[in-house]
Coordinates of C-alpha atoms in Angstrom, one line a residue:
M124 CA -38.6 4.0 -45.9
A125 CA -35.9 6.6 -45.1
I126 CA -33.5 4.3 -46.3
S127 CA -34.9 3.7 -49.5
I128 CA -35.5 7.3 -50.1
S129 CA -32.2 8.3 -49.5
V130 CA -30.6 5.7 -51.7
V131 CA -32.9 6.6 -54.7
L132 CA -31.8 10.2 -54.0
L133 CA -27.9 9.2 -53.9
L134 CA -28.7 7.2 -57.2
F135 CA -30.2 10.0 -58.9
I136 CA -27.9 12.7 -57.8
F137 CA -25.1 10.1 -59.3
A138 CA -27.1 9.7 -62.4
V139 CA -27.5 13.5 -63.0
I140 CA -23.5 13.7 -62.5
F141 CA -22.9 11.1 -64.9
L142 CA -25.5 12.5 -67.5
R143 CA -23.6 16.3 -67.1
N144 CA -20.4 14.7 -67.5
G145 CA -21.2 12.7 -70.5
G146 CA -20.3 9.2 -68.9
L147 CA -23.8 8.0 -69.0
K148 CA -25.9 8.8 -72.1
I149 CA -29.9 9.0 -72.0
S150 CA -30.0 5.7 -73.5
H151 CA -28.1 4.1 -70.9
A152 CA -30.0 5.6 -67.9
L153 CA -33.4 4.4 -69.3
V154 CA -32.0 0.8 -69.7
C155 CA -30.8 1.3 -65.8
L156 CA -34.5 2.6 -65.1
L157 CA -36.4 -0.1 -66.6
L158 CA -33.8 -2.8 -64.9
G159 CA -34.6 -1.4 -61.8
F160 CA -38.5 -1.7 -62.3
Y161 CA -38.0 -5.1 -63.1
L162 CA -35.9 -5.7 -60.4
A163 CA -38.4 -4.4 -58.0
S164 CA -41.1 -6.8 -59.3
S165 CA -39.0 -9.7 -59.1
S166 CA -38.8 -12.3 -56.7
M167 CA -35.2 -10.7 -55.8
A168 CA -36.9 -7.8 -54.5
P169 CA -36.8 -8.6 -50.6
T170 CA -33.4 -10.2 -50.9
I171 CA -32.1 -6.7 -52.4
S172 CA -34.0 -4.8 -50.1
S173 CA -32.6 -6.5 -46.7
G174 CA -28.8 -6.6 -48.1
L175 CA -29.3 -2.9 -48.3
A176 CA -30.8 -2.5 -45.2
A177 CA -28.1 -4.6 -43.5
T178 CA -25.4 -2.4 -45.4
A179 CA -27.0 0.4 -43.9
D180 CA -27.0 -0.6 -40.5
I181 CA -23.4 -1.8 -40.9
V182 CA -22.7 1.9 -42.4
S183 CA -24.5 3.5 -39.7
S184 CA -23.1 1.7 -36.9
L185 CA -19.4 2.8 -37.8
R186 CA -17.7 5.5 -36.2
P187 CA -15.1 7.7 -37.7

């Protein structure tokens, strides 16, 4: 749960930055939002979730 909340927060911050810089239009953000909802309800959702969890585990195991 903590990983998905942090990913959502990170993506939200990126979206706000892109909107402020003019690199992302409102219509593009809505299309991305709808794509996210459709992916979450598809059969690919568990695969995407496990891929993100594995990536988070790899990143957390790295020591600078």
